PDB file of C-alpha atoms in Angstrom:
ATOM      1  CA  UNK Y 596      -8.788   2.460 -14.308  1.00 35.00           C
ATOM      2  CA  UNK Y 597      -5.822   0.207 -15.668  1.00 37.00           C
ATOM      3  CA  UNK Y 598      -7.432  -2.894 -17.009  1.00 39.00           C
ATOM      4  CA  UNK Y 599     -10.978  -1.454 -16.813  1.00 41.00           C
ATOM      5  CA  UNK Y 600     -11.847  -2.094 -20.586  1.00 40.00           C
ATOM      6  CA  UNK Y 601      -9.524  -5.438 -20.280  1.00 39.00           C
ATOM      7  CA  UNK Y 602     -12.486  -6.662 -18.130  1.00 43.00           C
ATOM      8  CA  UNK Y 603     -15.492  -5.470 -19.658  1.00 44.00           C
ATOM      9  CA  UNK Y 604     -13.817  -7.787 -22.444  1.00 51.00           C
ATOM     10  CA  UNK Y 605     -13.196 -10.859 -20.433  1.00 53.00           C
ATOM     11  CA  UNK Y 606     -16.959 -10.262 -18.979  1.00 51.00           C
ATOM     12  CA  UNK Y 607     -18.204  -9.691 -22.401  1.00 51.00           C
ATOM     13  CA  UNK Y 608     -16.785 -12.452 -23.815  1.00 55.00           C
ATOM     14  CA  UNK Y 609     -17.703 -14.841 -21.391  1.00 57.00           C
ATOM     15  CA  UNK Y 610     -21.362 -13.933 -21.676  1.00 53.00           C
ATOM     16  CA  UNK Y 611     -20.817 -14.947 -25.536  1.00 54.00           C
ATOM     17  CA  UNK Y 612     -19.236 -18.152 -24.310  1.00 58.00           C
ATOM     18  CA  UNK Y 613     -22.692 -18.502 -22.169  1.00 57.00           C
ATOM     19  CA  UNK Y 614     -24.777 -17.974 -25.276  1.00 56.00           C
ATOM     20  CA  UNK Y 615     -26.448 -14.788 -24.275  1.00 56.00           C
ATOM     21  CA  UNK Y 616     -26.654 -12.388 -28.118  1.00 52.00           C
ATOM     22  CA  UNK Y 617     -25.670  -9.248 -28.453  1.00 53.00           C
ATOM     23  CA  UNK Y 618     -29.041  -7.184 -27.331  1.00 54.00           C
ATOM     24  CA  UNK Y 619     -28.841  -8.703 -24.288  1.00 51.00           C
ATOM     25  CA  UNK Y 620     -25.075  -6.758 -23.425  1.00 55.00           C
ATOM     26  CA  UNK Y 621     -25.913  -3.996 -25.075  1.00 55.00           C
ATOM     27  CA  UNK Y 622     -28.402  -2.709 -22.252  1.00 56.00           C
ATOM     28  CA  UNK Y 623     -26.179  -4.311 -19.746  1.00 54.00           C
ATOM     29  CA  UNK Y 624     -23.211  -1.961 -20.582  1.00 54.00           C
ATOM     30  CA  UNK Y 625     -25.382   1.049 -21.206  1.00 52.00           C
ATOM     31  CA  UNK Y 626     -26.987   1.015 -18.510  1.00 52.00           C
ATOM     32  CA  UNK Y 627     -24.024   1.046 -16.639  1.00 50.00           C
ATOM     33  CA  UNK Y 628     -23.655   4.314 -14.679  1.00 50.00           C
ATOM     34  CA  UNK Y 629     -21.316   5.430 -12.083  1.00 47.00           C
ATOM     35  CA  UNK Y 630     -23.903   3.821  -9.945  1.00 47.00           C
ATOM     36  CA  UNK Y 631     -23.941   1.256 -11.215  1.00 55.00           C
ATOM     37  CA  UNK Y 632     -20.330   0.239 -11.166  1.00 57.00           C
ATOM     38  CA  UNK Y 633     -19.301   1.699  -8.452  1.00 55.00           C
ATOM     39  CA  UNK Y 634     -21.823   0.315  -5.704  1.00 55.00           C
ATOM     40  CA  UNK Y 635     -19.746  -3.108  -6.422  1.00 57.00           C
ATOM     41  CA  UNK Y 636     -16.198  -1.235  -5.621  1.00 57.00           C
ATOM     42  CA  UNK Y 637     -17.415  -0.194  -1.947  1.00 59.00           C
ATOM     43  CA  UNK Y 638     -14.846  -0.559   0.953  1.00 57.00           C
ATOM     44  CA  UNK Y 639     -15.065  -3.724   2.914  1.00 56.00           C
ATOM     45  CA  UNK Y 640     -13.321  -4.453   6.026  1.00 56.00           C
ATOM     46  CA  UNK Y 641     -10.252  -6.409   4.757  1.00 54.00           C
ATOM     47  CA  UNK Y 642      -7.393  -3.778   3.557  1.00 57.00           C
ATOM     48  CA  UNK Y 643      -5.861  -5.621   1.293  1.00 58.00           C
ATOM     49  CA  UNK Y 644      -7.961  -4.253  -1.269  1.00 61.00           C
ATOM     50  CA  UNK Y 645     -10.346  -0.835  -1.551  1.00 72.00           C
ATOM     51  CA  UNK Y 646     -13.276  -3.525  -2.049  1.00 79.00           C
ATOM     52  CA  UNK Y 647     -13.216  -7.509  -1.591  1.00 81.00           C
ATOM     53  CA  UNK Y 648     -14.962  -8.050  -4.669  1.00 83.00           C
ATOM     54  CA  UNK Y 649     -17.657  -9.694  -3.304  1.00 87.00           C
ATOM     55  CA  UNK Y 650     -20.679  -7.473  -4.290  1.00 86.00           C
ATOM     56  CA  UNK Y 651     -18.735  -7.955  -7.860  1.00 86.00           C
ATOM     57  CA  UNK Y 652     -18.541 -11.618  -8.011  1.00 90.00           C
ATOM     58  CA  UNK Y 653     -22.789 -12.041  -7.160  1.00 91.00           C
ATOM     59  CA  UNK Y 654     -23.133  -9.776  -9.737  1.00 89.00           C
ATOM     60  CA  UNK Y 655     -21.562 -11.455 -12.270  1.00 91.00           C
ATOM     61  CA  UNK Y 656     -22.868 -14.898 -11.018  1.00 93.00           C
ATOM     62  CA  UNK Y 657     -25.984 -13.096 -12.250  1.00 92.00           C
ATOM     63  CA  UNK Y 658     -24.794 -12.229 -15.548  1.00 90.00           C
ATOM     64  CA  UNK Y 659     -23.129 -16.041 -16.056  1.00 92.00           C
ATOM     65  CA  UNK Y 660     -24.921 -17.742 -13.275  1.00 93.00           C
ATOM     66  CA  UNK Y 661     -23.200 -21.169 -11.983  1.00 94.00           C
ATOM     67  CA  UNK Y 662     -21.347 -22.347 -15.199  1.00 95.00           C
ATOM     68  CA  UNK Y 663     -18.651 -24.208 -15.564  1.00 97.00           C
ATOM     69  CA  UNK Y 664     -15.777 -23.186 -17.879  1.00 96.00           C
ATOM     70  CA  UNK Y 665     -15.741 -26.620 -19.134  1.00 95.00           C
ATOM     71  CA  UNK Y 666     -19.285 -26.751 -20.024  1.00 96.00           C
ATOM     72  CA  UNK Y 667     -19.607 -23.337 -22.174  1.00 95.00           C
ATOM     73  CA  UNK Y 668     -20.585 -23.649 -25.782  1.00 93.00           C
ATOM     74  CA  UNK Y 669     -17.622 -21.872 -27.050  1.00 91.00           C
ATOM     75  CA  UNK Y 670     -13.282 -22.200 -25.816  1.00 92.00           C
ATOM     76  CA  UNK Y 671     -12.944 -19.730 -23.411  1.00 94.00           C
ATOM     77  CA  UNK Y 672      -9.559 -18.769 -20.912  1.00 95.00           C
ATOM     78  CA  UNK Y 673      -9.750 -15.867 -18.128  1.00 96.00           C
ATOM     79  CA  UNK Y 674      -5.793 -14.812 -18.024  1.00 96.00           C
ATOM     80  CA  UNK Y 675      -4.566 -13.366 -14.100  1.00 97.00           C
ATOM     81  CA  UNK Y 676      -2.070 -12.862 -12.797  1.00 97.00           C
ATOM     82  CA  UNK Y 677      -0.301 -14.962  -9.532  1.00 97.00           C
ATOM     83  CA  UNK Y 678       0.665 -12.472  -7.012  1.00 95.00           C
ATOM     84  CA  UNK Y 679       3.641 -14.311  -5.484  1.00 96.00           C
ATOM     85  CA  UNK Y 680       5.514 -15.208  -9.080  1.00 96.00           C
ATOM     86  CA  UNK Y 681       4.373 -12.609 -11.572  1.00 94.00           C
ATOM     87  CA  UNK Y 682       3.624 -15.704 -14.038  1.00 96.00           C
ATOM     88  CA  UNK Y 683       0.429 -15.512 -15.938  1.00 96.00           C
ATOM     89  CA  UNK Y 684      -2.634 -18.008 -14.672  1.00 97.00           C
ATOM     90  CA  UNK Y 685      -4.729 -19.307 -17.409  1.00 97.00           C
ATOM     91  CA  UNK Y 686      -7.766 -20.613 -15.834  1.00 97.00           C
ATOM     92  CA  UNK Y 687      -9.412 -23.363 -18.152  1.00 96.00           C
ATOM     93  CA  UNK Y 688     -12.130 -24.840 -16.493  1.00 95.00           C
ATOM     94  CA  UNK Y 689     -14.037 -24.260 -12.767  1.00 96.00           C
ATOM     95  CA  UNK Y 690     -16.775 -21.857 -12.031  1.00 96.00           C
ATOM     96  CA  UNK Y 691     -16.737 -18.776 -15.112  1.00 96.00           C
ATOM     97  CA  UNK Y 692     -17.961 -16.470 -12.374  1.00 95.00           C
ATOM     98  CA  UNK Y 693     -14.676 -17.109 -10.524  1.00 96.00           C
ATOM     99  CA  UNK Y 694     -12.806 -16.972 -13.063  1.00 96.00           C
ATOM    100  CA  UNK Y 695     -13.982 -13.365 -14.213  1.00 95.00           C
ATOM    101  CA  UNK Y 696     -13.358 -12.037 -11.408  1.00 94.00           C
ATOM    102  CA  UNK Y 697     -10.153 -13.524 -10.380  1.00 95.00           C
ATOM    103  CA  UNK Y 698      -8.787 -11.870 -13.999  1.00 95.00           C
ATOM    104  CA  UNK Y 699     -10.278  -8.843 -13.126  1.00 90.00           C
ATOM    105  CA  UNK Y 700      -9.307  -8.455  -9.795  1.00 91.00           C
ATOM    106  CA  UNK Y 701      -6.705  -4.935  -9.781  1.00 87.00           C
ATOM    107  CA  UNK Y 702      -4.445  -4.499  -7.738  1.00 86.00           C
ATOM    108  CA  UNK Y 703      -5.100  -2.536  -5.010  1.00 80.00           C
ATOM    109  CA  UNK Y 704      -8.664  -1.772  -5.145  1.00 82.00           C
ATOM    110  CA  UNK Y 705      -9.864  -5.610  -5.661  1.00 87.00           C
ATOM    111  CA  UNK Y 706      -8.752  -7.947  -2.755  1.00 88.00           C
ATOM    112  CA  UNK Y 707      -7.022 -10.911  -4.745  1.00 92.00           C
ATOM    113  CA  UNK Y 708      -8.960 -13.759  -5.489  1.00 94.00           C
ATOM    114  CA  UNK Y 709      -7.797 -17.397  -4.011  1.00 93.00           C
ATOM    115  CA  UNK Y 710      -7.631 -19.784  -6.480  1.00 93.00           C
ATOM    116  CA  UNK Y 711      -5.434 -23.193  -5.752  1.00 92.00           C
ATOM    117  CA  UNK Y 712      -3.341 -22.138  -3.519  1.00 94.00           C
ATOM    118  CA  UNK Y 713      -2.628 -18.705  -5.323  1.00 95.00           C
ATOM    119  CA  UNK Y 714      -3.131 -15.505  -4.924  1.00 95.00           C
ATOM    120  CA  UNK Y 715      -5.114 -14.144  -8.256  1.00 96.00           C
ATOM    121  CA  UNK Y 716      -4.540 -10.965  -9.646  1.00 95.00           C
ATOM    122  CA  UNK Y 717      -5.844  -8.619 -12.914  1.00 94.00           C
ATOM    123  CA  UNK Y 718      -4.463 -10.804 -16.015  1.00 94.00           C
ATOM    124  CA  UNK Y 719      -3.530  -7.405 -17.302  1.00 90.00           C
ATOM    125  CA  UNK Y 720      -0.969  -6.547 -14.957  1.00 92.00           C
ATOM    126  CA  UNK Y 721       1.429  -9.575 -16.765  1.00 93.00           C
ATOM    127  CA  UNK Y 722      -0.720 -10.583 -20.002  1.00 92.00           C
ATOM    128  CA  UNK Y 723      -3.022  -7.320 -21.117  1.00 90.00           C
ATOM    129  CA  UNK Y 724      -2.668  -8.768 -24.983  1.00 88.00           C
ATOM    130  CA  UNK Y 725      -3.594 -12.150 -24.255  1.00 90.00           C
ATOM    131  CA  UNK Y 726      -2.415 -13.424 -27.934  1.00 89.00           C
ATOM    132  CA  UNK Y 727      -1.058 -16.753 -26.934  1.00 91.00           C
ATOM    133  CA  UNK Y 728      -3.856 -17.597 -24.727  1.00 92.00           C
ATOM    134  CA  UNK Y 729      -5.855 -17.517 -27.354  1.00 90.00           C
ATOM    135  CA  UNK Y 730      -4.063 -19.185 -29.618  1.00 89.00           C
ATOM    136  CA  UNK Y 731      -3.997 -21.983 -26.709  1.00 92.00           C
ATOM    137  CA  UNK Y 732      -7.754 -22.682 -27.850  1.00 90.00           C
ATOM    138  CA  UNK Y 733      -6.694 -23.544 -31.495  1.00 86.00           C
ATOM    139  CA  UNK Y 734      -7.928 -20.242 -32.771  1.00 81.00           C
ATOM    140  CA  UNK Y 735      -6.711 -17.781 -35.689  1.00 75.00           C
ATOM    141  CA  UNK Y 736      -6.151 -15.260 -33.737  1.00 69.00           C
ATOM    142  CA  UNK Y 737      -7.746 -11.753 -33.717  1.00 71.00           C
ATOM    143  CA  UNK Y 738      -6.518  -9.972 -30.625  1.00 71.00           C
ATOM    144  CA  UNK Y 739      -8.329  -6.517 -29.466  1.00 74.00           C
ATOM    145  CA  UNK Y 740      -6.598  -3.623 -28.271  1.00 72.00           C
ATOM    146  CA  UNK Y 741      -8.912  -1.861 -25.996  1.00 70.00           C
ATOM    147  CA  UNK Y 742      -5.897   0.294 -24.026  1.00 69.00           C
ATOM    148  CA  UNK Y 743      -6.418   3.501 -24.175  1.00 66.00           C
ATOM    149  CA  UNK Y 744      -3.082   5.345 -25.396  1.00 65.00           C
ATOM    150  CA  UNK Y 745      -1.609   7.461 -22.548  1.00 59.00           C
ATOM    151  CA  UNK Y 746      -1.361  10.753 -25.022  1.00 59.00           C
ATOM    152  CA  UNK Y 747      -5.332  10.234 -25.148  1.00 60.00           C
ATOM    153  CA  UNK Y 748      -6.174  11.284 -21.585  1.00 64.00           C
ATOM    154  CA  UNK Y 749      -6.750  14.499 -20.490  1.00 71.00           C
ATOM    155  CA  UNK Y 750      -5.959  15.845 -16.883  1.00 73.00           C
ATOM    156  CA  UNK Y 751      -6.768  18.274 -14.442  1.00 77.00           C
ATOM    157  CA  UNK Y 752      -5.413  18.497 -11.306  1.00 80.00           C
ATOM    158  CA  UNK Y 753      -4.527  14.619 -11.067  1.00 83.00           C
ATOM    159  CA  UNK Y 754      -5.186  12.983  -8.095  1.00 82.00           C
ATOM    160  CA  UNK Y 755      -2.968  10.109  -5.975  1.00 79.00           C
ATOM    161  CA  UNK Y 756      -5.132   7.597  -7.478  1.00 76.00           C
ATOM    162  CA  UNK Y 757      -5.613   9.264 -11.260  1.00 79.00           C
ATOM    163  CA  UNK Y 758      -1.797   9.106 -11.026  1.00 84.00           C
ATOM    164  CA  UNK Y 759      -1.169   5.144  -9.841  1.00 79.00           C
ATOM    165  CA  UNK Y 760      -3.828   4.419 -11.810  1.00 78.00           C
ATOM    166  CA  UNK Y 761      -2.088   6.123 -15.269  1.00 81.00           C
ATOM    167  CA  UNK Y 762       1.137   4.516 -14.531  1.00 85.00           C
ATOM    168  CA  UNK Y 763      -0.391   1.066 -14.269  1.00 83.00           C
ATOM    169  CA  UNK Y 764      -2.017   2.032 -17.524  1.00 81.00           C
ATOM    170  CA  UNK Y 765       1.424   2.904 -19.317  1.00 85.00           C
ATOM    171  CA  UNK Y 766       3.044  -0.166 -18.328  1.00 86.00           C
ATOM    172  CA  UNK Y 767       0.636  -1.967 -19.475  1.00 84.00           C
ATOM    173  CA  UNK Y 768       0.311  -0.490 -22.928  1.00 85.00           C
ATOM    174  CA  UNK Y 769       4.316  -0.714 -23.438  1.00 88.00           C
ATOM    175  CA  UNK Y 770       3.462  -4.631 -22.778  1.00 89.00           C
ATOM    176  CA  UNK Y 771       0.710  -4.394 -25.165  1.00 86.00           C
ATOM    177  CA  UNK Y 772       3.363  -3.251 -27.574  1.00 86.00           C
ATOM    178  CA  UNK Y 773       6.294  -5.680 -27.067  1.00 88.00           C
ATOM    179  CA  UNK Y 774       3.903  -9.052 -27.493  1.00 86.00           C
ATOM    180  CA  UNK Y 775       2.309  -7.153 -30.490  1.00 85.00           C
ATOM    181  CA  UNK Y 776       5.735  -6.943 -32.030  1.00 87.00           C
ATOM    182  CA  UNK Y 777       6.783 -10.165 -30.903  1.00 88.00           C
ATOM    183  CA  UNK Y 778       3.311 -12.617 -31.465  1.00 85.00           C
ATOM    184  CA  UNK Y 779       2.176 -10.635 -34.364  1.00 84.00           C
ATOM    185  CA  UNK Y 780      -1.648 -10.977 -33.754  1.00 82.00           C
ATOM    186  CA  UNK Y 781      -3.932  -8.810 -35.821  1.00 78.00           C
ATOM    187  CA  UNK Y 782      -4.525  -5.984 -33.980  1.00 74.00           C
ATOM    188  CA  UNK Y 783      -8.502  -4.511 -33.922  1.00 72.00           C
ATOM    189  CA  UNK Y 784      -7.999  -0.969 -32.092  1.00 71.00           C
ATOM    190  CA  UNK Y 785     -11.062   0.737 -31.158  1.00 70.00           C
ATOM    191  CA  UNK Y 786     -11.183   4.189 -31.885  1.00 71.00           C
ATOM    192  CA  UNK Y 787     -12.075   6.297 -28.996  1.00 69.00           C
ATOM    193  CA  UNK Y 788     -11.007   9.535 -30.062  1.00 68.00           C
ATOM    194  CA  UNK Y 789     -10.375  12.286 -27.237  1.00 67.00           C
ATOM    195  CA  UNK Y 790     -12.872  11.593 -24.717  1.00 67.00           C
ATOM    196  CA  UNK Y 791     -12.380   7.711 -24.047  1.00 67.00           C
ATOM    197  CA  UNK Y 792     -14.885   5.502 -22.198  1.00 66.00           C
ATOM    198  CA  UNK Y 793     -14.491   5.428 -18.465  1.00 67.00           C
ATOM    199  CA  UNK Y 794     -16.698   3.613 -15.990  1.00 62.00           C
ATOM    200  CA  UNK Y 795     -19.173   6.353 -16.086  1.00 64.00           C
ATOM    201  CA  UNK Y 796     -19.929   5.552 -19.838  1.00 71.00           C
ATOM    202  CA  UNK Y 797     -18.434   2.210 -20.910  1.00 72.00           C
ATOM    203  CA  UNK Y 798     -21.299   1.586 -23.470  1.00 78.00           C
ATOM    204  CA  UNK Y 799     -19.023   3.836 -25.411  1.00 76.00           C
ATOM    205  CA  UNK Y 800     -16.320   1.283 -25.260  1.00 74.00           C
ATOM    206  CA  UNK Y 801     -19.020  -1.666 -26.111  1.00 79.00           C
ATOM    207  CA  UNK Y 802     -20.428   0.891 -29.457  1.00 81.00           C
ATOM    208  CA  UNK Y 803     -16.826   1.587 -30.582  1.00 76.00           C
ATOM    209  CA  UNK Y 804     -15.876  -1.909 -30.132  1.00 76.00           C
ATOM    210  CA  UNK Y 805     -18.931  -3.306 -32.040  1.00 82.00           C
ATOM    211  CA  UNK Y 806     -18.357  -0.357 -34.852  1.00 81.00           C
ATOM    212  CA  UNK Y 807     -14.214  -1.287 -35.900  1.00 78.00           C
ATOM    213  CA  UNK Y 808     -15.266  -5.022 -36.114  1.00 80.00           C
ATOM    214  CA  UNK Y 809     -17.949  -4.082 -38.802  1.00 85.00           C
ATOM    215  CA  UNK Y 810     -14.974  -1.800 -39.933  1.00 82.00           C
ATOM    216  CA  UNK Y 811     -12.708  -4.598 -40.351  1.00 79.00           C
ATOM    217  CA  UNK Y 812     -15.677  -7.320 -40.701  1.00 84.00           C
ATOM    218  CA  UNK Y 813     -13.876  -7.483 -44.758  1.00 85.00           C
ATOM    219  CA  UNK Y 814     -10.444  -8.164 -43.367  1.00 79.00           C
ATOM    220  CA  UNK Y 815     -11.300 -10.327 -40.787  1.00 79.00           C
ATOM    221  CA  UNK Y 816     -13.165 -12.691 -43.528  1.00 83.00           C
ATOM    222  CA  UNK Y 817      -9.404 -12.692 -45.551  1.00 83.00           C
ATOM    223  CA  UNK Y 818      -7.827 -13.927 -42.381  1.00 77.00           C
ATOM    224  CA  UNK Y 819     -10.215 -16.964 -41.641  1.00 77.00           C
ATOM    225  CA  UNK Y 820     -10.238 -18.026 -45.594  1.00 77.00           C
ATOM    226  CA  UNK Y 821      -8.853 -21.305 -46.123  1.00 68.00           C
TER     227      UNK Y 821
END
């Protein structure tokens, strides 16, 4: 799904702004099954959304519990998207829960989350390289790439949704692309090979992630040299 590996990100990181260490995501992620995901993405009542993102939100409250953005140990933004303008939303400081979920929130299968009088969408639908945000915090950037590339997939039959859900993913790779060009961040692309991580097995995504970092763990130390 578009924005799918955006999130894991945004919840990934946050859990590192939290303090919680590496062993205790890796389990987390792995353990992750269709079950496991899915039972928060269940249709509720309101259709503005397949799901309201409720079931999502308490479990991420469990992940993050009732922190404040303000109060984590290390800078953190969640980047959505407003509904009504199209502008990016960098949320700064409230509950981290909220904030997760109001970046992850895709359209059309999340209900958008109210935040301040706006209607919060997926960050990734505007922002999916969030290079300036970052930069925002005061720090040298390293921006990851976690989009799958479009070529990568493999269909059979595609469906309605396989189809929406593709497109979103295209425009939001040729985004990807122009602020890559034009912010010039140093890119950290995971590589997923043929068979990329999906919901079903997003520990993948966490493994490949974890392996190009150690990849690039030399380059990374040129960068943050004085």
């Amino acid at each position: 799904m578009p924005g799918k590996r955006y999130q894991q990100g945004v919840r990934s990181r946050a859990a590192k702004g939290r303090g919680q260490p590496r062993p205790f995501l890796r389990p987390l992620a792995t353990k992750k099954a269709w079950y496991g995901v899915g039972r928060h993405l269940l249709p509720g009542p309101v259709w503005r959304g397949w799901t309201s993102g409720n079931s999502l939100l308490r479990a991420v409250k469990k992940l993050v519990g009732d922190v404040r953005i303000e109060d984590l140990e290390i800078p953190f933004i969640a980047v959505a998207t407003d509904l009504a303008t199209g502008n990016a939303v960098w949320i700064r400081e409230g509950p981290l829960a909220e904030a997760i979920c109001a970046s992850s929130a895709v359209p059309g299968l999340v209900v958008p989350r109210a935040r301040n009088g706006r209607w919060l969408i997926d960050g990734g639908v505007v922002d999916p390289l969030p290079v300036e945000a970052a930069r925002s915090l005061g720090a040298e950037v390293v921006a990851v790439d976690v989009l799958v590339c479009p070529p990568e997939k493999r269909f059979s039959n595609p469906n309605v949704f396989k189809v929406l859900f593709q497109m979103a993913t295209v425009f939001q790779k040729c985004i990807s692309q122009l602020e890559a060009e034009t912010l010039k961040p140093d890119l950290l692309q995971p590589r997923f090979g043929t068979n990329p991580p999906r919901y079903v097995n997003i520990g993948r995504a966490v493994e490949a992630g974890y392996r190009e970092m150690k990849r690039l763990l030399p380059r990374l130390r040129e960068l943050l040299e004085p």
